[in-house]
Amino acid sequence: MIPSVFTYRRAGSAEEACDLAAEYGEDAKYLAGGHSLLPLMKLRLAAPEVIIDLGGLRDLSYVTDQGSYVAIGALTRHHDVEHSSLLARELPLLAHAAGQVGDPQIRHRGTIGGSVAHADPASDLPAVLLALDATVVARGTDGAREIGIGEFFQGLFETVLEPGELLTEIRVPKPAAVGWSFQKFTQRAIDWAIVGVAVQGNQVALVNMGGTPLRAVTVEAALADGESPADAAAHAAEGTSAAADIRASREYREHLARVLVSRALTEASTRA
């Protein structure tokens, strides 16, 4: 289908983008890589009246070492996250998972900030950042604020971002525990995960097991109590609300969660 009519504005800076968003209010949407928003517009599931293009904001594309954490600009493309030597050394879980997103075309255009702000529970990187206890930085006309990733996602495609706020940076603490794993099950390699799992140490996050990315808190509690990875993984579906669709029933997703968490915990233990 063809998107509905919209006004196109191209921002020259983060400040200008925020000013444009404030001017047009809830009728405006930011456009980063476009791989989340444009398909919805073509299906007319989203019909913004104004598109604010962020593609020219090169100052929001970077990966830098900040001592206790790594700062990643929101417009850093998945390909650059995947191939960052800094992330490969300090946050290999994130670098590896970025290499599993979609296909090469998507990884060369899609951005980490766009993926996070879109808040699709089937996306890989939001759950990975949840397992890594990341913090996001949002900027509005009143200044910037930091938001813990655990408080960021509110529902399906919903976040705590206020109208006009722009996600500018993601801050990921360097983990104390080195063991990590990322597992996902798809019909085809380029598809959204039917279920996915991100593990960093004893922190476990789930992809596509609810309306938002989820921490597998019962699994984490079982690990803290000394249970084996296999026994802890048996709790993986507890507290989730997996959907049923043409790709999988709820029961099958719950089964996949237990299997993939067991695999991920086992793999992570070999890297510890």
CSV table of C-alpha atoms in Angstrom, one decimal:
chain,number,residue,atom,x,y,z
A,1,MET,CA,0.0,0.0,0.0
A,2,ILE,CA,0.9,3.7,-0.3
A,3,PRO,CA,1.4,5.8,2.9
A,4,SER,CA,-1.1,8.6,3.5
A,5,VAL,CA,0.0,12.2,2.7
A,6,PHE,CA,2.5,13.7,5.1
A,7,THR,CA,4.8,16.8,5.4
A,8,TYR,CA,8.5,16.1,5.3
A,9,ARG,CA,11.0,18.1,7.4
A,10,ARG,CA,14.7,17.3,7.6
A,11,ALA,CA,16.5,18.3,10.9
A,12,GLY,CA,20.0,19.7,10.8
A,13,SER,CA,20.7,19.1,14.5
A,14,ALA,CA,19.2,17.4,17.6
A,15,GLU,CA,18.0,20.8,18.9
A,16,GLU,CA,16.2,21.6,15.6
A,17,ALA,CA,14.6,18.1,15.7
A,18,CYS,CA,13.2,18.8,19.1
A,19,ASP,CA,12.0,22.2,18.1
A,20,LEU,CA,10.2,20.8,15.1
A,21,ALA,CA,8.7,18.0,17.2
A,22,ALA,CA,7.5,20.7,19.7
A,23,GLU,CA,6.0,22.7,16.9
A,24,TYR,CA,4.0,19.9,15.3
A,25,GLY,CA,3.2,18.0,18.5
A,26,GLU,CA,1.7,14.5,18.4
A,27,ASP,CA,1.2,14.8,14.6
A,28,ALA,CA,4.9,14.4,14.1
A,29,LYS,CA,7.1,11.3,14.0
A,30,TYR,CA,10.9,11.0,14.0
A,31,LEU,CA,12.4,9.0,11.1
A,32,ALA,CA,15.8,7.4,11.7
A,33,GLY,CA,16.7,4.3,9.6
A,34,GLY,CA,13.0,3.8,8.6
A,35,HIS,CA,12.8,0.0,9.0
A,36,SER,CA,10.3,0.2,11.8
A,37,LEU,CA,8.2,3.3,10.9
A,38,LEU,CA,8.0,3.0,7.1
A,39,PRO,CA,6.4,-0.5,7.0
A,40,LEU,CA,3.7,0.6,9.4
A,41,MET,CA,3.1,3.7,7.2
A,42,LYS,CA,2.7,1.6,4.1
A,43,LEU,CA,0.2,-0.5,5.9
A,44,ARG,CA,-1.5,2.6,7.3
A,45,LEU,CA,-1.1,1.3,10.8
A,46,ALA,CA,0.7,4.6,11.4
A,47,ALA,CA,-0.3,7.8,9.7
A,48,PRO,CA,1.9,10.7,11.0
A,49,GLU,CA,1.1,14.1,9.4
A,50,VAL,CA,4.7,15.2,9.7
A,51,ILE,CA,7.9,13.2,9.3
A,52,ILE,CA,11.1,14.7,10.9
A,53,ASP,CA,14.1,13.1,9.2
A,54,LEU,CA,17.0,12.5,11.5
A,55,GLY,CA,19.3,11.0,8.9
A,56,GLY,CA,21.6,13.9,8.7
A,57,LEU,CA,22.5,14.0,12.4
A,58,ARG,CA,25.9,12.5,12.1
A,59,ASP,CA,26.8,13.7,15.6
A,60,LEU,CA,24.5,11.1,17.0
A,61,SER,CA,26.4,8.2,15.5
A,62,TYR,CA,29.3,7.0,17.7
A,63,VAL,CA,30.6,4.4,20.1
A,64,THR,CA,32.8,5.8,22.8
A,65,ASP,CA,34.5,4.5,26.0
A,66,GLN,CA,33.3,6.5,29.0
A,67,GLY,CA,35.2,4.5,31.7
A,68,SER,CA,32.5,2.5,33.5
A,69,TYR,CA,30.2,2.4,30.5
A,70,VAL,CA,30.1,2.6,26.8
A,71,ALA,CA,28.1,5.4,25.2
A,72,ILE,CA,26.4,4.7,21.9
A,73,GLY,CA,24.8,7.4,19.8
A,74,ALA,CA,21.1,6.7,19.0
A,75,LEU,CA,21.7,6.9,15.2
A,76,THR,CA,24.5,4.4,15.2
A,77,ARG,CA,23.6,1.8,12.7
A,78,HIS,CA,23.4,-1.9,13.5
A,79,HIS,CA,26.3,-2.7,11.2
A,80,ASP,CA,28.5,-0.3,13.1
A,81,VAL,CA,27.4,-1.7,16.5
A,82,GLU,CA,28.2,-5.2,15.2
A,83,HIS,CA,31.7,-4.3,13.9
A,84,SER,CA,32.8,-1.9,16.8
A,85,SER,CA,36.1,-3.2,18.2
A,86,LEU,CA,35.2,-1.5,21.5
A,87,LEU,CA,31.9,-3.3,21.8
A,88,ALA,CA,33.5,-6.6,20.8
A,89,ARG,CA,35.9,-6.2,23.7
A,90,GLU,CA,33.7,-4.7,26.4
A,91,LEU,CA,30.1,-5.7,25.4
A,92,PRO,CA,30.4,-8.7,23.1
A,93,LEU,CA,26.7,-9.7,23.7
A,94,LEU,CA,25.5,-6.4,22.1
A,95,ALA,CA,27.9,-6.6,19.2
A,96,HIS,CA,27.0,-10.2,18.5
A,97,ALA,CA,23.2,-9.6,18.7
A,98,ALA,CA,23.4,-6.6,16.4
A,99,GLY,CA,24.9,-8.9,13.8
A,100,GLN,CA,21.7,-11.1,14.1
A,101,VAL,CA,19.3,-8.3,13.3
A,102,GLY,CA,17.4,-8.8,10.0
A,103,ASP,CA,19.6,-8.9,6.9
A,104,PRO,CA,22.6,-6.8,5.7
A,105,GLN,CA,20.4,-4.2,4.2
A,106,ILE,CA,18.5,-3.6,7.5
A,107,ARG,CA,21.8,-3.6,9.4
A,108,HIS,CA,23.3,-1.0,7.2
A,109,ARG,CA,20.2,1.3,7.5
A,110,GLY,CA,18.5,0.5,10.8
A,111,THR,CA,19.7,2.3,14.0
A,112,ILE,CA,20.0,1.1,17.6
A,113,GLY,CA,18.0,4.1,18.8
A,114,GLY,CA,15.3,3.6,16.3
A,115,SER,CA,14.9,0.0,17.4
A,116,VAL,CA,14.7,0.9,21.1
A,117,ALA,CA,12.3,3.9,20.6
A,118,HIS,CA,10.0,1.7,18.4
A,119,ALA,CA,9.6,-0.6,21.4
A,120,ASP,CA,8.7,-3.7,19.4
A,121,PRO,CA,8.9,-6.7,21.9
A,122,ALA,CA,9.9,-8.9,19.0
A,123,SER,CA,13.1,-6.8,18.3
A,124,ASP,CA,16.4,-8.2,19.4
A,125,LEU,CA,18.3,-5.2,20.8
A,126,PRO,CA,15.8,-3.9,23.3
A,127,ALA,CA,15.9,-7.2,25.2
A,128,VAL,CA,19.7,-7.3,25.0
A,129,LEU,CA,19.9,-3.8,26.5
A,130,LEU,CA,17.5,-4.9,29.2
A,131,ALA,CA,19.9,-7.8,30.1
A,132,LEU,CA,22.7,-5.3,30.2
A,133,ASP,CA,21.0,-2.8,32.4
A,134,ALA,CA,21.4,0.1,29.9
A,135,THR,CA,20.3,3.7,30.4
A,136,VAL,CA,18.9,5.8,27.7
A,137,VAL,CA,19.3,9.6,27.3
A,138,ALA,CA,16.3,11.5,25.9
A,139,ARG,CA,16.4,15.2,24.9
A,140,GLY,CA,13.5,17.5,24.7
A,141,THR,CA,13.0,21.3,24.6
A,142,ASP,CA,13.4,21.4,28.4
A,143,GLY,CA,16.8,19.6,28.3
A,144,ALA,CA,18.0,16.0,28.7
A,145,ARG,CA,17.1,13.2,31.1
A,146,GLU,CA,18.3,9.7,31.8
A,147,ILE,CA,15.9,6.8,31.9
A,148,GLY,CA,16.7,3.3,33.1
A,149,ILE,CA,15.9,0.7,30.4
A,150,GLY,CA,13.8,-1.2,32.8
A,151,GLU,CA,11.5,1.8,33.1
A,152,PHE,CA,11.6,2.7,29.4
A,153,PHE,CA,9.1,0.3,27.9
A,154,GLN,CA,5.5,0.7,28.8
A,155,GLY,CA,3.6,-1.5,26.4
A,156,LEU,CA,3.4,-2.6,22.8
A,157,PHE,CA,5.1,0.1,20.8
A,158,GLU,CA,4.9,2.4,23.9
A,159,THR,CA,7.7,4.0,25.9
A,160,VAL,CA,8.0,6.8,28.5
A,161,LEU,CA,9.2,9.2,25.9
A,162,GLU,CA,7.2,12.4,26.0
A,163,PRO,CA,5.8,13.9,22.8
A,164,GLY,CA,8.7,15.6,21.0
A,165,GLU,CA,11.5,13.9,23.1
A,166,LEU,CA,14.4,12.5,21.1
A,167,LEU,CA,16.4,9.5,22.2
A,168,THR,CA,20.0,10.6,21.7
A,169,GLU,CA,22.2,8.2,23.5
A,170,ILE,CA,22.4,4.7,25.0
A,171,ARG,CA,24.7,4.1,28.0
A,172,VAL,CA,25.7,0.5,28.7
A,173,PRO,CA,27.6,-0.3,31.8
A,174,LYS,CA,30.6,-2.6,31.4
A,175,PRO,CA,29.4,-5.9,32.9
A,176,ALA,CA,31.3,-7.5,35.8
A,177,ALA,CA,30.2,-11.0,34.7
A,178,VAL,CA,31.8,-12.0,31.4
A,179,GLY,CA,29.5,-14.9,30.5
A,180,TRP,CA,27.0,-14.1,27.8
A,181,SER,CA,24.8,-15.6,25.2
A,182,PHE,CA,22.2,-14.6,22.6
A,183,GLN,CA,19.7,-17.2,21.3
A,184,LYS,CA,16.7,-16.8,19.1
A,185,PHE,CA,14.4,-19.0,17.1
A,186,THR,CA,13.1,-17.9,13.7
A,187,GLN,CA,11.4,-19.4,10.7
A,188,ARG,CA,14.0,-17.7,8.4
A,189,ALA,CA,17.2,-16.0,9.4
A,190,ILE,CA,15.9,-12.5,8.5
A,191,ASP,CA,12.6,-12.9,10.4
A,192,TRP,CA,11.6,-11.5,13.8
A,193,ALA,CA,12.3,-13.9,16.6
A,194,ILE,CA,9.5,-16.2,17.5
A,195,VAL,CA,11.3,-16.2,20.9
A,196,GLY,CA,14.7,-14.9,21.8
A,197,VAL,CA,16.9,-14.8,24.9
A,198,ALA,CA,19.7,-12.5,26.0
A,199,VAL,CA,22.0,-13.5,28.9
A,200,GLN,CA,24.7,-11.5,30.6
A,201,GLY,CA,26.0,-13.3,33.7
A,202,ASN,CA,22.9,-14.2,35.7
A,203,GLN,CA,20.8,-11.5,34.0
A,204,VAL,CA,18.2,-12.9,31.5
A,205,ALA,CA,15.9,-11.0,29.2
A,206,LEU,CA,13.3,-12.4,26.8
A,207,VAL,CA,12.3,-11.4,23.2
A,208,ASN,CA,8.7,-11.7,22.1
A,209,MET,CA,7.3,-13.2,25.3
A,210,GLY,CA,5.0,-10.3,26.2
A,211,GLY,CA,3.9,-6.8,25.3
A,212,THR,CA,7.4,-5.5,26.1
A,213,PRO,CA,10.9,-7.0,26.4
A,214,LEU,CA,11.0,-8.8,29.7
A,215,ARG,CA,13.5,-9.7,32.4
A,216,ALA,CA,13.1,-13.4,33.3
A,217,VAL,CA,13.0,-12.5,37.0
A,218,THR,CA,12.0,-16.0,38.2
A,219,VAL,CA,15.0,-17.5,36.3
A,220,GLU,CA,17.3,-14.9,37.8
A,221,ALA,CA,16.0,-15.7,41.3
A,222,ALA,CA,16.5,-19.4,40.8
A,223,LEU,CA,20.1,-18.8,39.7
A,224,ALA,CA,20.6,-16.7,42.8
A,225,ASP,CA,19.3,-19.6,44.9
A,226,GLY,CA,21.9,-21.9,43.4
A,227,GLU,CA,19.8,-23.8,40.9
A,228,SER,CA,21.5,-25.3,37.9
A,229,PRO,CA,21.0,-23.6,34.5
A,230,ALA,CA,18.6,-26.4,33.4
A,231,ASP,CA,16.5,-26.2,36.6
A,232,ALA,CA,16.5,-22.4,36.5
A,233,ALA,CA,15.4,-22.4,32.8
A,234,ALA,CA,12.3,-24.4,33.7
A,235,HIS,CA,10.9,-21.1,35.2
A,236,ALA,CA,11.5,-19.1,31.9
A,237,ALA,CA,7.8,-18.8,31.0
A,238,GLU,CA,6.6,-17.7,34.4
A,239,GLY,CA,5.3,-14.2,34.5
A,240,THR,CA,5.2,-13.9,30.7
A,241,SER,CA,2.3,-13.2,28.4
A,242,ALA,CA,3.3,-14.6,25.1
A,243,ALA,CA,1.0,-14.1,22.2
A,244,ALA,CA,-0.5,-16.7,19.9
A,245,ASP,CA,-0.3,-16.0,16.2
A,246,ILE,CA,0.2,-17.7,12.8
A,247,ARG,CA,3.9,-18.6,13.7
A,248,ALA,CA,3.4,-20.1,17.1
A,249,SER,CA,0.9,-20.8,19.9
A,250,ARG,CA,1.4,-19.4,23.3
A,251,GLU,CA,2.3,-22.9,24.6
A,252,TYR,CA,5.0,-23.3,21.9
A,253,ARG,CA,6.5,-19.9,22.7
A,254,GLU,CA,6.6,-20.9,26.4
A,255,HIS,CA,8.3,-24.2,25.5
A,256,LEU,CA,10.8,-22.3,23.3
A,257,ALA,CA,11.6,-19.9,26.2
A,258,ARG,CA,12.5,-22.7,28.5
A,259,VAL,CA,14.7,-24.4,25.8
A,260,LEU,CA,16.4,-21.3,24.7
A,261,VAL,CA,17.1,-20.0,28.2
A,262,SER,CA,18.7,-23.4,29.1
A,263,ARG,CA,20.9,-23.2,26.0
A,264,ALA,CA,21.8,-19.6,26.7
A,265,LEU,CA,22.7,-20.1,30.3
A,266,THR,CA,24.8,-23.2,29.4
A,267,GLU,CA,26.6,-21.2,26.7
A,268,ALA,CA,27.1,-18.2,29.0
A,269,SER,CA,28.7,-20.5,31.7
A,270,THR,CA,31.3,-21.7,29.2
A,271,ARG,CA,32.4,-18.0,28.7
A,272,ALA,CA,32.5,-17.2,32.4
